[in-house]
């Protein structure tokens, strides 16, 4: 059987693969602790569930416009006014089946064959694959660990070509949890303006920030940069609504129009009851989001020192999201493993702890651990990892 070259060129998700292996071992009766999932371990707040249920009872179970309910677009517009102090019109908003769908539609809309997209690494696993599916070419720029995994203007200048179409900015980052400061965003934004590049700003973790810091969107920096930016966001992480599949995109009206046309021929519209739940999520906030954020911050303060105490582990302190991304190169080498991937497989098989190898994020010396799990389980996982490292190095 013959398959599309676009399908055969993409790499399966490392995150989903390790999660599937962990579930398989659990089904066999093993006591597996999974630290691979990229979703909050809290249920969706009850007021959102109730609003969604109410909408169905009232008969909101039919098709909606492909780009989302007008009332939801208006709520999103208000959200941008309140949180980022920037303004959009309904024509500049599309609601999608999750932020991942937003990105897929965007790349298929803006990329011609062999157009290049600059992707800072470490990166979320789906960025390069989505660019390839759209016929584009991912161009990677390494965010140095000594610079908190962030890229600089000087690095970007070395890779930009006449084929470069866009740059991805993910702040706070998956997998590192680091954030760009306003002056850094300003420099990157000006670089994109100077080189006529679209800025794709993935802000899905904007509500999960720690240490008293505030989220800054690159679109806030200036009106000129805003007009050159496409914001990707959603309620999956902020409101623990991963399964509801509601994301959205804000940006230039012509891009949004083309994305909406593409969506109309592929998915029709996001689930109507989930859209009504999202309206409630933003309009009826009851403190659940802040409670969840505080819980993640408390976990971070407790688990980071424990993780850093493991021999051969070094970790940049995250400022947002719910991941730790330690460098384990020393532990891997001391343990006699050829690669971090091999080390991760052995850890799962021997200690029944599932973490994600950094190779899937473009950083082969690191691993990603999600602390979106209960504290006792995470601390037990750290103890198992410590035992594993000590046993392999002895």
PDB file of N, CA and C in Angstrom, residues 9 20 118 120 158 174 177 187 204 216 319 321 325:
ATOM      1  N   UNK A   9       6.876  10.999   6.425  1.00  0.00           N
ATOM      2  CA  UNK A   9       8.027  11.800   6.848  1.00  0.00           C
ATOM      3  C   UNK A   9       7.952  12.240   8.300  1.00  0.00           C
ATOM      4  N   UNK A  20       1.864   5.447  26.367  1.00  0.00           N
ATOM      5  CA  UNK A  20       1.251   4.177  25.963  1.00  0.00           C
ATOM      6  C   UNK A  20       1.984   2.989  26.583  1.00  0.00           C
ATOM      7  N   UNK A 118      11.542  28.823  11.644  1.00  0.00           N
ATOM      8  CA  UNK A 118      12.567  28.718  12.683  1.00  0.00           C
ATOM      9  C   UNK A 118      11.917  28.242  13.977  1.00  0.00           C
ATOM     10  N   UNK A 120      12.953  27.289  17.845  1.00  0.00           N
ATOM     11  CA  UNK A 120      13.940  27.186  18.920  1.00  0.00           C
ATOM     12  C   UNK A 120      13.840  25.821  19.610  1.00  0.00           C
ATOM     13  N   UNK A 158      21.813  33.981  12.120  1.00  0.00           N
ATOM     14  CA  UNK A 158      22.670  33.023  11.430  1.00  0.00           C
ATOM     15  C   UNK A 158      21.878  32.022  10.593  1.00  0.00           C
ATOM     16  N   UNK A 174       7.038  24.602  26.786  1.00  0.00           N
ATOM     17  CA  UNK A 174       7.012  23.150  26.914  1.00  0.00           C
ATOM     18  C   UNK A 174       8.154  22.655  26.024  1.00  0.00           C
ATOM     19  N   UNK A 177       9.672  25.118  30.655  1.00  0.00           N
ATOM     20  CA  UNK A 177       9.020  25.973  31.632  1.00  0.00           C
ATOM     21  C   UNK A 177       9.603  27.369  31.735  1.00  0.00           C
ATOM     22  N   UNK A 187      13.385  42.386  21.288  1.00  0.00           N
ATOM     23  CA  UNK A 187      14.490  42.165  20.354  1.00  0.00           C
ATOM     24  C   UNK A 187      14.115  41.131  19.297  1.00  0.00           C
ATOM     25  N   UNK A 204      -0.115  28.827  25.396  1.00  0.00           N
ATOM     26  CA  UNK A 204      -1.051  27.907  26.026  1.00  0.00           C
ATOM     27  C   UNK A 204      -0.837  27.779  27.537  1.00  0.00           C
ATOM     28  N   UNK A 216       3.924  37.777  29.694  1.00  0.00           N
ATOM     29  CA  UNK A 216       4.010  38.858  28.711  1.00  0.00           C
ATOM     30  C   UNK A 216       3.906  38.243  27.325  1.00  0.00           C
ATOM     31  N   UNK A 319       9.838  28.593  35.207  1.00  0.00           N
ATOM     32  CA  UNK A 319       9.051  29.734  35.671  1.00  0.00           C
ATOM     33  C   UNK A 319       7.569  29.571  35.364  1.00  0.00           C
ATOM     34  N   UNK A 321       4.414  26.614  33.294  1.00  0.00           N
ATOM     35  CA  UNK A 321       3.987  25.276  32.855  1.00  0.00           C
ATOM     36  C   UNK A 321       4.045  24.312  34.048  1.00  0.00           C
ATOM     37  N   UNK A 325      12.902  19.809  33.315  1.00  0.00           N
ATOM     38  CA  UNK A 325      13.646  19.354  32.143  1.00  0.00           C
ATOM     39  C   UNK A 325      15.137  19.241  32.483  1.00  0.00           C
TER      40      UNK A 325
END
